[in-house]
mmCIF file of C-alpha atoms in Angstrom:
data_model
loop_
_atom_site.group_PDB
_atom_site.id
_atom_site.type_symbol
_atom_site.label_atom_id
_atom_site.label_comp_id
_atom_site.label_asym_id
_atom_site.label_seq_id
_atom_site.Cartn_x
_atom_site.Cartn_y
_atom_site.Cartn_z
ATOM 1 C CA MET A 1 -4.155 -42.672 -37.540
ATOM 2 C CA SER A 2 -1.192 -41.657 -35.413
ATOM 3 C CA GLU A 3 -1.747 -43.269 -32.596
ATOM 4 C CA LEU A 4 -2.116 -41.149 -29.207
ATOM 5 C CA LYS A 5 0.012 -41.674 -25.759
ATOM 6 C CA PRO A 6 -2.732 -40.177 -22.649
ATOM 7 C CA GLY A 7 -0.242 -38.534 -20.397
ATOM 8 C CA ARG A 8 3.107 -39.044 -22.075
ATOM 9 C CA SER A 9 1.886 -35.548 -25.124
ATOM 10 C CA PHE A 10 0.141 -32.528 -25.938
ATOM 11 C CA VAL A 11 -2.475 -33.488 -28.253
ATOM 12 C CA SER A 12 -2.234 -32.288 -31.486
ATOM 13 C CA ALA A 13 -3.993 -30.917 -34.601
ATOM 14 C CA GLN A 14 -3.650 -32.566 -36.862
ATOM 15 C CA GLN A 15 -4.077 -35.811 -34.620
ATOM 16 C CA VAL A 16 -8.196 -33.875 -34.379
ATOM 17 C CA ALA A 17 -8.058 -33.391 -38.205
ATOM 18 C CA GLU A 18 -7.501 -37.652 -39.105
ATOM 19 C CA LEU A 19 -10.518 -38.037 -35.950
ATOM 20 C CA ALA A 20 -12.746 -35.742 -37.356
ATOM 21 C CA GLY A 21 -12.170 -36.079 -40.836
ATOM 22 C CA VAL A 22 -10.961 -33.201 -41.881
ATOM 23 C CA SER A 23 -8.112 -30.233 -42.526
ATOM 24 C CA ARG A 24 -5.395 -29.077 -39.973
ATOM 25 C CA SER A 25 -6.911 -25.804 -42.116
ATOM 26 C CA ALA A 26 -10.364 -26.945 -40.647
ATOM 27 C CA VAL A 27 -9.503 -27.174 -37.263
ATOM 28 C CA SER A 28 -7.153 -23.994 -37.435
ATOM 29 C CA ARG A 29 -9.969 -22.570 -38.670
ATOM 30 C CA THR A 30 -12.690 -23.773 -36.117
ATOM 31 C CA PHE A 31 -10.549 -22.678 -33.253
ATOM 32 C CA THR A 32 -10.280 -19.161 -34.392
ATOM 33 C CA ASP A 33 -12.475 -16.235 -34.471
ATOM 34 C CA GLY A 34 -14.389 -15.076 -37.005
ATOM 35 C CA ALA A 35 -13.291 -17.353 -39.280
ATOM 36 C CA SER A 36 -14.755 -19.518 -42.291
ATOM 37 C CA VAL A 37 -16.936 -22.671 -41.430
ATOM 38 C CA SER A 38 -19.839 -24.830 -41.973
ATOM 39 C CA GLU A 39 -21.338 -25.753 -38.708
ATOM 40 C CA THR A 40 -21.197 -29.187 -39.837
ATOM 41 C CA THR A 41 -17.324 -29.371 -39.860
ATOM 42 C CA ARG A 42 -17.386 -27.186 -36.849
ATOM 43 C CA LYS A 43 -19.059 -29.569 -34.855
ATOM 44 C CA ARG A 44 -17.065 -33.124 -35.843
ATOM 45 C CA VAL A 45 -14.037 -30.995 -34.612
ATOM 46 C CA LEU A 46 -15.262 -29.215 -31.357
ATOM 47 C CA GLU A 47 -16.897 -33.807 -30.511
ATOM 48 C CA ALA A 48 -12.999 -35.423 -31.899
ATOM 49 C CA ALA A 49 -11.126 -31.863 -29.734
ATOM 50 C CA ASP A 50 -13.684 -32.945 -26.867
ATOM 51 C CA LYS A 51 -12.888 -36.947 -27.305
ATOM 52 C CA LEU A 52 -9.016 -36.312 -27.080
ATOM 53 C CA GLY A 53 -8.387 -33.479 -24.200
ATOM 54 C CA TYR A 54 -7.451 -31.260 -27.143
ATOM 55 C CA HIS A 55 -7.036 -27.393 -25.860
ATOM 56 C CA VAL A 56 -5.603 -24.375 -28.857
ATOM 57 C CA ASN A 57 -1.672 -24.041 -27.962
ATOM 58 C CA HIS A 58 -1.889 -19.883 -27.821
ATOM 59 C CA LEU A 59 1.462 -19.812 -27.134
ATOM 60 C CA ALA A 60 2.689 -20.972 -30.626
ATOM 61 C CA ARG A 61 -0.071 -19.148 -32.269
ATOM 62 C CA SER A 62 1.078 -15.634 -30.250
ATOM 63 C CA LEU A 63 4.754 -15.776 -31.354
ATOM 64 C CA ILE A 64 3.500 -16.268 -35.526
ATOM 65 C CA HIS A 65 1.918 -12.905 -34.451
ATOM 66 C CA GLU A 66 5.026 -11.357 -32.029
ATOM 67 C CA ASP A 67 2.526 -11.465 -29.341
ATOM 68 C CA SER A 68 3.087 -13.925 -26.495
ATOM 69 C CA GLY A 69 0.854 -12.378 -23.961
ATOM 70 C CA ILE A 70 3.332 -12.702 -21.275
ATOM 71 C CA VAL A 71 3.889 -10.490 -18.762
ATOM 72 C CA CYS A 72 7.135 -10.875 -16.249
ATOM 73 C CA LEU A 73 6.660 -9.675 -13.002
ATOM 74 C CA ILE A 74 10.101 -8.795 -11.430
ATOM 75 C CA GLY A 75 10.711 -8.330 -7.654
ATOM 76 C CA ALA A 76 12.055 -8.923 -4.836
ATOM 77 C CA ASP A 77 10.397 -10.259 -1.285
ATOM 78 C CA ILE A 78 7.338 -11.508 -2.496
ATOM 79 C CA ASN A 79 6.473 -12.804 0.131
ATOM 80 C CA THR A 80 5.638 -10.363 2.030
ATOM 81 C CA PRO A 81 2.066 -9.062 2.853
ATOM 82 C CA TYR A 82 2.665 -6.084 1.142
ATOM 83 C CA HIS A 83 4.533 -7.852 -2.016
ATOM 84 C CA SER A 84 1.558 -10.325 -2.180
ATOM 85 C CA ARG A 85 -0.961 -8.397 -2.179
ATOM 86 C CA LEU A 86 0.442 -7.020 -5.026
ATOM 87 C CA LEU A 87 1.210 -9.461 -6.974
ATOM 88 C CA ASP A 88 -2.197 -10.646 -5.611
ATOM 89 C CA ALA A 89 -4.094 -7.789 -7.657
ATOM 90 C CA ILE A 90 -1.546 -7.537 -10.608
ATOM 91 C CA THR A 91 -2.022 -11.409 -12.079
ATOM 92 C CA ARG A 92 -6.028 -10.463 -11.544
ATOM 93 C CA ARG A 93 -5.333 -7.849 -13.708
ATOM 94 C CA LEU A 94 -4.019 -9.596 -15.819
ATOM 95 C CA GLN A 95 -5.896 -12.605 -15.835
ATOM 96 C CA GLY A 96 -9.137 -9.933 -16.700
ATOM 97 C CA ILE A 97 -7.493 -9.508 -20.594
ATOM 98 C CA ASN A 98 -5.964 -12.718 -21.156
ATOM 99 C CA ARG A 99 -2.699 -12.058 -20.485
ATOM 100 C CA VAL A 100 -0.208 -14.402 -18.981
ATOM 101 C CA ALA A 101 2.058 -13.978 -15.616
ATOM 102 C CA MET A 102 5.690 -14.543 -15.465
ATOM 103 C CA VAL A 103 6.911 -14.380 -11.950
ATOM 104 C CA ILE A 104 11.541 -13.388 -11.354
ATOM 105 C CA ASN A 105 12.039 -12.810 -7.776
ATOM 106 C CA THR A 106 15.122 -11.565 -7.882
ATOM 107 C CA SER A 107 15.604 -12.419 -4.305
ATOM 108 C CA GLY A 108 17.612 -14.976 -5.166
ATOM 109 C CA ASP A 109 21.468 -15.170 -6.288
ATOM 110 C CA SER A 110 22.478 -13.269 -8.810
ATOM 111 C CA ALA A 111 23.717 -15.948 -11.537
ATOM 112 C CA SER A 112 20.139 -17.823 -11.122
ATOM 113 C CA VAL A 113 18.134 -14.467 -11.689
ATOM 114 C CA GLU A 114 19.476 -13.719 -14.588
ATOM 115 C CA ALA A 115 18.628 -17.197 -16.178
ATOM 116 C CA ALA A 116 15.119 -17.098 -15.434
ATOM 117 C CA LEU A 117 15.277 -13.714 -16.592
ATOM 118 C CA ARG A 118 16.307 -15.045 -20.423
ATOM 119 C CA GLN A 119 13.444 -17.335 -20.131
ATOM 120 C CA THR A 120 11.581 -14.164 -20.520
ATOM 121 C CA LEU A 121 12.963 -13.331 -23.295
ATOM 122 C CA ASN A 122 13.255 -16.931 -24.789
ATOM 123 C CA TYR A 123 9.383 -16.688 -24.108
ATOM 124 C CA ARG A 124 9.310 -13.427 -26.273
ATOM 125 C CA ALA A 125 7.720 -12.266 -22.725
ATOM 126 C CA ASN A 126 5.763 -8.315 -23.998
ATOM 127 C CA ALA A 127 5.476 -6.870 -21.522
ATOM 128 C CA THR A 128 8.014 -6.535 -18.325
ATOM 129 C CA VAL A 129 7.287 -4.717 -14.934
ATOM 130 C CA VAL A 130 9.067 -4.369 -12.319
ATOM 131 C CA LEU A 131 7.656 -4.421 -8.511
ATOM 132 C CA SER A 132 10.031 -3.378 -6.198
ATOM 133 C CA GLY A 133 13.615 -1.661 -5.891
ATOM 134 C CA THR A 134 15.456 -4.023 -5.512
ATOM 135 C CA PRO A 135 16.227 -5.946 -8.596
ATOM 136 C CA PRO A 136 19.183 -3.859 -10.400
ATOM 137 C CA ALA A 137 18.993 -1.218 -13.015
ATOM 138 C CA SER A 138 21.057 -4.071 -14.987
ATOM 139 C CA LEU A 139 18.378 -5.945 -15.600
ATOM 140 C CA ILE A 140 15.618 -3.734 -16.365
ATOM 141 C CA ASN A 141 17.830 -2.039 -19.382
ATOM 142 C CA THR A 142 18.009 -5.930 -20.147
ATOM 143 C CA CYS A 143 14.131 -6.168 -20.769
ATOM 144 C CA ILE A 144 14.055 -2.139 -21.924
ATOM 145 C CA ASN A 145 16.630 -3.586 -25.124
ATOM 146 C CA SER A 146 14.714 -6.738 -26.080
ATOM 147 C CA GLY A 147 12.548 -4.127 -27.259
ATOM 148 C CA GLN A 148 10.248 -4.815 -24.154
ATOM 149 C CA HIS A 149 7.083 -2.420 -23.082
ATOM 150 C CA VAL A 150 8.801 -2.034 -19.413
ATOM 151 C CA ILE A 151 7.494 -0.414 -15.865
ATOM 152 C CA LEU A 152 8.508 0.441 -12.918
ATOM 153 C CA ILE A 153 6.825 0.279 -9.795
ATOM 154 C CA ASN A 154 8.100 2.373 -6.910
ATOM 155 C CA ARG A 155 11.595 3.071 -9.158
ATOM 156 C CA ASP A 156 13.988 6.435 -9.306
ATOM 157 C CA ASP A 157 15.871 5.201 -11.964
ATOM 158 C CA HIS A 158 16.203 7.689 -14.860
ATOM 159 C CA LEU A 159 16.588 6.204 -18.197
ATOM 160 C CA ASP A 160 14.838 6.242 -20.943
ATOM 161 C CA GLY A 161 11.476 3.924 -22.298
ATOM 162 C CA PRO A 162 9.856 2.854 -18.901
ATOM 163 C CA GLU A 163 6.796 4.288 -17.686
ATOM 164 C CA ASN A 164 6.851 5.182 -13.696
ATOM 165 C CA ILE A 165 4.587 4.216 -10.802
ATOM 166 C CA THR A 166 4.841 5.444 -7.771
ATOM 167 C CA VAL A 167 3.229 6.657 -3.956
ATOM 168 C CA ASP A 168 4.573 9.845 -2.312
ATOM 169 C CA ASN A 169 6.016 8.197 0.213
ATOM 170 C CA ALA A 170 6.979 11.780 1.221
ATOM 171 C CA ALA A 171 4.169 13.320 1.832
ATOM 172 C CA ALA A 172 2.928 10.183 3.398
ATOM 173 C CA ALA A 173 6.367 10.276 5.716
ATOM 174 C CA ARG A 174 5.654 13.945 6.709
ATOM 175 C CA GLU A 175 1.768 13.686 8.019
ATOM 176 C CA ALA A 176 3.571 10.352 10.267
ATOM 177 C CA PHE A 177 5.768 13.302 11.452
ATOM 178 C CA HIS A 178 2.570 14.913 11.879
ATOM 179 C CA MET A 179 0.358 12.718 13.888
ATOM 180 C CA LEU A 180 2.670 12.046 16.242
ATOM 181 C CA HIS A 181 3.628 15.732 17.128
ATOM 182 C CA ARG A 182 0.368 16.554 17.714
ATOM 183 C CA ALA A 183 0.499 13.654 19.675
ATOM 184 C CA GLY A 184 2.678 15.089 21.960
ATOM 185 C CA CYS A 185 5.576 13.271 20.914
ATOM 186 C CA ARG A 186 9.145 14.482 21.037
ATOM 187 C CA ARG A 187 11.654 12.235 20.962
ATOM 188 C CA ILE A 188 10.790 10.030 18.200
ATOM 189 C CA ALA A 189 12.939 7.494 15.983
ATOM 190 C CA VAL A 190 12.599 6.501 12.295
ATOM 191 C CA VAL A 191 12.264 2.768 12.771
ATOM 192 C CA SER A 192 13.884 1.582 8.927
ATOM 193 C CA SER A 193 15.629 -0.927 7.324
ATOM 194 C CA GLN A 194 19.126 -2.119 5.381
ATOM 195 C CA ALA A 195 17.070 -2.210 2.410
ATOM 196 C CA GLY A 196 17.994 1.108 1.005
ATOM 197 C CA THR A 197 14.565 1.091 -2.377
ATOM 198 C CA PRO A 198 13.769 4.305 -3.029
ATOM 199 C CA SER A 199 10.625 4.011 -1.289
ATOM 200 C CA LEU A 200 12.087 3.626 1.714
ATOM 201 C CA VAL A 201 14.977 6.244 1.626
ATOM 202 C CA ALA A 202 12.361 8.784 0.276
ATOM 203 C CA ARG A 203 10.444 7.990 3.805
ATOM 204 C CA GLU A 204 13.113 8.173 6.060
ATOM 205 C CA ARG A 205 14.634 11.680 4.560
ATOM 206 C CA ALA A 206 10.911 13.575 4.510
ATOM 207 C CA PHE A 207 10.180 11.848 8.081
ATOM 208 C CA GLU A 208 13.542 13.216 9.668
ATOM 209 C CA ALA A 209 12.555 16.772 7.559
ATOM 210 C CA ALA A 210 9.756 17.327 8.673
ATOM 211 C CA ALA A 211 10.483 17.052 12.093
ATOM 212 C CA GLY A 212 13.685 19.093 11.680
ATOM 213 C CA GLU A 213 11.414 21.918 10.688
ATOM 214 C CA ALA A 214 8.837 21.373 13.496
ATOM 215 C CA GLY A 215 13.529 22.106 16.097
ATOM 216 C CA LEU A 216 13.265 18.000 16.321
ATOM 217 C CA SER A 217 16.203 15.756 15.837
ATOM 218 C CA VAL A 218 14.896 12.085 14.830
ATOM 219 C CA SER A 219 16.868 8.414 15.011
ATOM 220 C CA ILE A 220 17.058 6.023 12.460
ATOM 221 C CA THR A 221 17.511 2.577 13.449
ATOM 222 C CA ARG A 222 18.917 0.292 10.394
ATOM 223 C CA ALA A 223 18.279 -3.069 12.277
ATOM 224 C CA GLY A 224 18.333 -5.779 9.170
ATOM 225 C CA PRO A 225 16.370 -6.621 6.058
ATOM 226 C CA THR A 226 12.673 -5.448 5.549
ATOM 227 C CA GLY A 227 10.096 -7.975 7.906
ATOM 228 C CA TYR A 228 9.685 -8.245 11.598
ATOM 229 C CA GLY A 229 12.793 -9.623 12.781
ATOM 230 C CA ALA A 230 14.613 -6.871 11.474
ATOM 231 C CA GLY A 231 11.557 -3.834 13.611
ATOM 232 C CA PHE A 232 11.700 -6.762 17.147
ATOM 233 C CA GLU A 233 15.327 -6.127 17.005
ATOM 234 C CA ALA A 234 15.472 -2.263 16.532
ATOM 235 C CA GLY A 235 12.785 -2.051 19.174
ATOM 236 C CA ARG A 236 15.463 -4.255 21.355
ATOM 237 C CA LEU A 237 17.999 -1.567 20.318
ATOM 238 C CA LEU A 238 16.134 0.981 20.952
ATOM 239 C CA LEU A 239 14.066 0.819 24.541
ATOM 240 C CA SER A 240 16.731 -0.798 26.326
ATOM 241 C CA GLY A 241 18.313 2.541 27.004
ATOM 242 C CA SER A 242 17.355 4.892 29.539
ATOM 243 C CA ASP A 243 16.778 7.848 26.736
ATOM 244 C CA ARG A 244 13.517 5.890 24.938
ATOM 245 C CA PRO A 245 11.642 7.164 22.272
ATOM 246 C CA GLU A 246 8.492 8.560 22.479
ATOM 247 C CA ALA A 247 7.040 7.233 19.137
ATOM 248 C CA ALA A 248 8.450 5.603 16.629
ATOM 249 C CA PHE A 249 8.143 6.067 12.184
ATOM 250 C CA CYS A 250 8.224 2.421 11.358
ATOM 251 C CA VAL A 251 8.128 2.709 7.089
ATOM 252 C CA THR A 252 6.939 -0.336 6.816
ATOM 253 C CA ASP A 253 3.370 -2.443 9.094
ATOM 254 C CA LEU A 254 5.862 -5.507 9.523
ATOM 255 C CA LEU A 255 9.033 -3.352 11.382
ATOM 256 C CA ALA A 256 5.884 -1.651 12.815
ATOM 257 C CA CYS A 257 4.768 -5.146 14.152
ATOM 258 C CA GLY A 258 7.541 -6.638 15.340
ATOM 259 C CA PHE A 259 8.353 -3.285 17.145
ATOM 260 C CA MET A 260 5.388 -2.928 19.307
ATOM 261 C CA ASP A 261 6.204 -6.799 19.961
ATOM 262 C CA ALA A 262 9.184 -6.079 21.214
ATOM 263 C CA ALA A 263 7.270 -3.009 23.520
ATOM 264 C CA ARG A 264 4.922 -4.805 24.957
ATOM 265 C CA VAL A 265 6.729 -8.345 24.884
ATOM 266 C CA GLU A 266 10.114 -7.550 25.899
ATOM 267 C CA PHE A 267 9.697 -4.165 28.571
ATOM 268 C CA GLY A 268 6.466 -4.374 28.863
ATOM 269 C CA MET A 269 4.856 -1.066 27.769
ATOM 270 C CA ASN A 270 1.705 -0.118 26.773
ATOM 271 C CA VAL A 271 1.019 1.416 23.642
ATOM 272 C CA PRO A 272 0.054 3.944 22.188
ATOM 273 C CA ALA A 273 -0.393 5.298 26.616
ATOM 274 C CA GLU A 274 4.267 4.742 26.593
ATOM 275 C CA LEU A 275 4.837 4.273 23.262
ATOM 276 C CA CYS A 276 2.851 5.714 20.540
ATOM 277 C CA VAL A 277 3.502 3.620 17.009
ATOM 278 C CA VAL A 278 3.353 4.013 13.189
ATOM 279 C CA GLY A 279 4.050 2.038 10.004
ATOM 280 C CA PHE A 280 2.786 2.415 6.077
ATOM 281 C CA ASP A 281 1.161 -0.154 3.670
ATOM 282 C CA ASP A 282 -1.488 -1.430 5.283
ATOM 283 C CA ILE A 283 -1.168 -4.933 5.373
ATOM 284 C CA GLU A 284 -3.872 -7.188 6.866
ATOM 285 C CA GLN A 285 -1.582 -7.944 10.439
ATOM 286 C CA ALA A 286 -1.891 -4.537 10.522
ATOM 287 C CA GLY A 287 -6.053 -4.526 11.411
ATOM 288 C CA TRP A 288 -5.470 -7.802 13.641
ATOM 289 C CA ALA A 289 -6.845 -6.662 16.789
ATOM 290 C CA SER A 290 -3.344 -7.928 18.416
ATOM 291 C CA TYR A 291 -1.843 -4.784 16.247
ATOM 292 C CA GLN A 292 -4.634 -2.002 15.961
ATOM 293 C CA LEU A 293 -1.643 -0.269 13.693
ATOM 294 C CA THR A 294 -2.229 3.213 12.534
ATOM 295 C CA THR A 295 -0.670 3.211 9.015
ATOM 296 C CA PHE A 296 -0.765 4.791 5.560
ATOM 297 C CA ARG A 297 -2.637 2.256 2.637
ATOM 298 C CA GLN A 298 -0.607 1.809 -0.174
ATOM 299 C CA PRO A 299 -3.083 2.399 -3.242
ATOM 300 C CA ILE A 300 -2.325 -1.489 -4.398
ATOM 301 C CA ASP A 301 -5.766 -1.535 -6.560
ATOM 302 C CA GLN A 302 -4.920 2.065 -7.839
ATOM 303 C CA VAL A 303 -1.622 0.664 -9.185
ATOM 304 C CA ALA A 304 -2.903 -2.583 -10.555
ATOM 305 C CA ASP A 305 -5.398 -0.731 -12.617
ATOM 306 C CA HIS A 306 -3.642 1.354 -13.772
ATOM 307 C CA ILE A 307 -0.732 -1.345 -14.993
ATOM 308 C CA THR A 308 -3.796 -3.254 -16.650
ATOM 309 C CA ARG A 309 -4.843 0.090 -18.868
ATOM 310 C CA LEU A 310 -0.946 0.838 -19.414
ATOM 311 C CA LEU A 311 -0.507 -3.177 -21.222
ATOM 312 C CA ASN A 312 -3.481 -1.935 -22.527
ATOM 313 C CA SER A 313 -2.841 1.054 -24.759
ATOM 314 C CA ASP A 314 -2.687 1.344 -28.041
ATOM 315 C CA ASP A 315 -0.676 4.581 -28.369
ATOM 316 C CA ALA A 316 1.519 3.613 -30.644
ATOM 317 C CA ALA A 317 4.205 7.580 -28.160
ATOM 318 C CA ARG A 318 3.920 5.258 -24.888
ATOM 319 C CA GLY A 319 6.541 5.472 -22.889
ATOM 320 C CA GLY A 320 8.145 8.113 -20.483
ATOM 321 C CA GLY A 321 5.434 8.883 -18.408
ATOM 322 C CA ARG A 322 4.306 8.850 -14.648
ATOM 323 C CA VAL A 323 1.517 8.889 -12.637
ATOM 324 C CA CYS A 324 1.549 9.318 -8.580
ATOM 325 C CA PHE A 325 -0.631 7.787 -6.392
ATOM 326 C CA HIS A 326 -1.490 8.816 -2.861
ATOM 327 C CA ALA A 327 -1.229 6.742 0.292
ATOM 328 C CA ASP A 328 -4.389 7.701 2.640
ATOM 329 C CA PRO A 329 -3.679 7.760 6.492
ATOM 330 C CA VAL A 330 -6.149 5.069 8.656
ATOM 331 C CA TRP A 331 -6.462 5.290 12.180
ATOM 332 C CA ARG A 332 -6.882 2.330 14.172
ATOM 333 C CA ARG A 333 -4.941 2.173 17.440
ATOM 334 C CA THR A 334 -1.573 2.877 18.235
ATOM 335 C CA VAL A 335 -1.219 6.656 18.303
ATOM 336 C CA ARG A 336 -3.034 8.582 21.206
ATOM 337 C CA PRO A 337 -6.023 11.149 20.214
ATOM 338 C CA LYS A 338 -4.861 14.373 19.707
#
């Protein structure tokens, strides 16, 4: 029998066969659902496998059938609360349908991102889910050209083949304006970031358009990346002048948290008595007692469920579909009562 070296290599099916005193094919049949194998042989194989610590190499098996079961998740800013929740929801569901997630973080330099993407192609990933608007279209085209099933979340790319999942950012942003307008706010600011993703831009434009229809103009401040620090800096910039805004629509909750802290800590303002704030995403922090932020809830569970349905679909004609989910308002305490 071949020598087993614990900790140095994976146990092979041949080693199990030798210990059990059966053929290599008998081991394969034992671990294949529905395959024919006698109960005596099955018992001997399972005992040998348990003793050696053998596990079936599903990746090798799947590659033979050109079905790796790997789903590549491409995204930037995956350390933010929203993307962390989205990753958690998607990966849990992928595990539920026996798929393996491979995460590509596009926040790094382009060379490292391309190298990581090549890994997914080398491992024959079946599908790619693009989680945000940041990864360049060239990466998406690479996935499409490799024959992968591509799913885009909140993108505005006009590409043939991918399925698109979007959130109605425009409708939510318009509702955000009316929340603030009904509260009596007239000097209103939009706090955004320099990311310029389709989702953020859609929220900015829809809010600005709704204000214009009401005869108001709004200022848009982009103080940095989409995060707490940029929101805090925007608060410093907007609230230090004599013509302070009475309200702000922050295109993400992280920006809103930073903006509110600047208002309270730097300028001693009371939210919502002196300043009303609406955010977007409904991250965990939005519900914390120190914020109690009125916001819009991203339909993360619905998005994750839809991705699972798409990946489980046997429809040969799939591709190019588009579905749009609604972002529901979540009323808390940062907007004065109507």
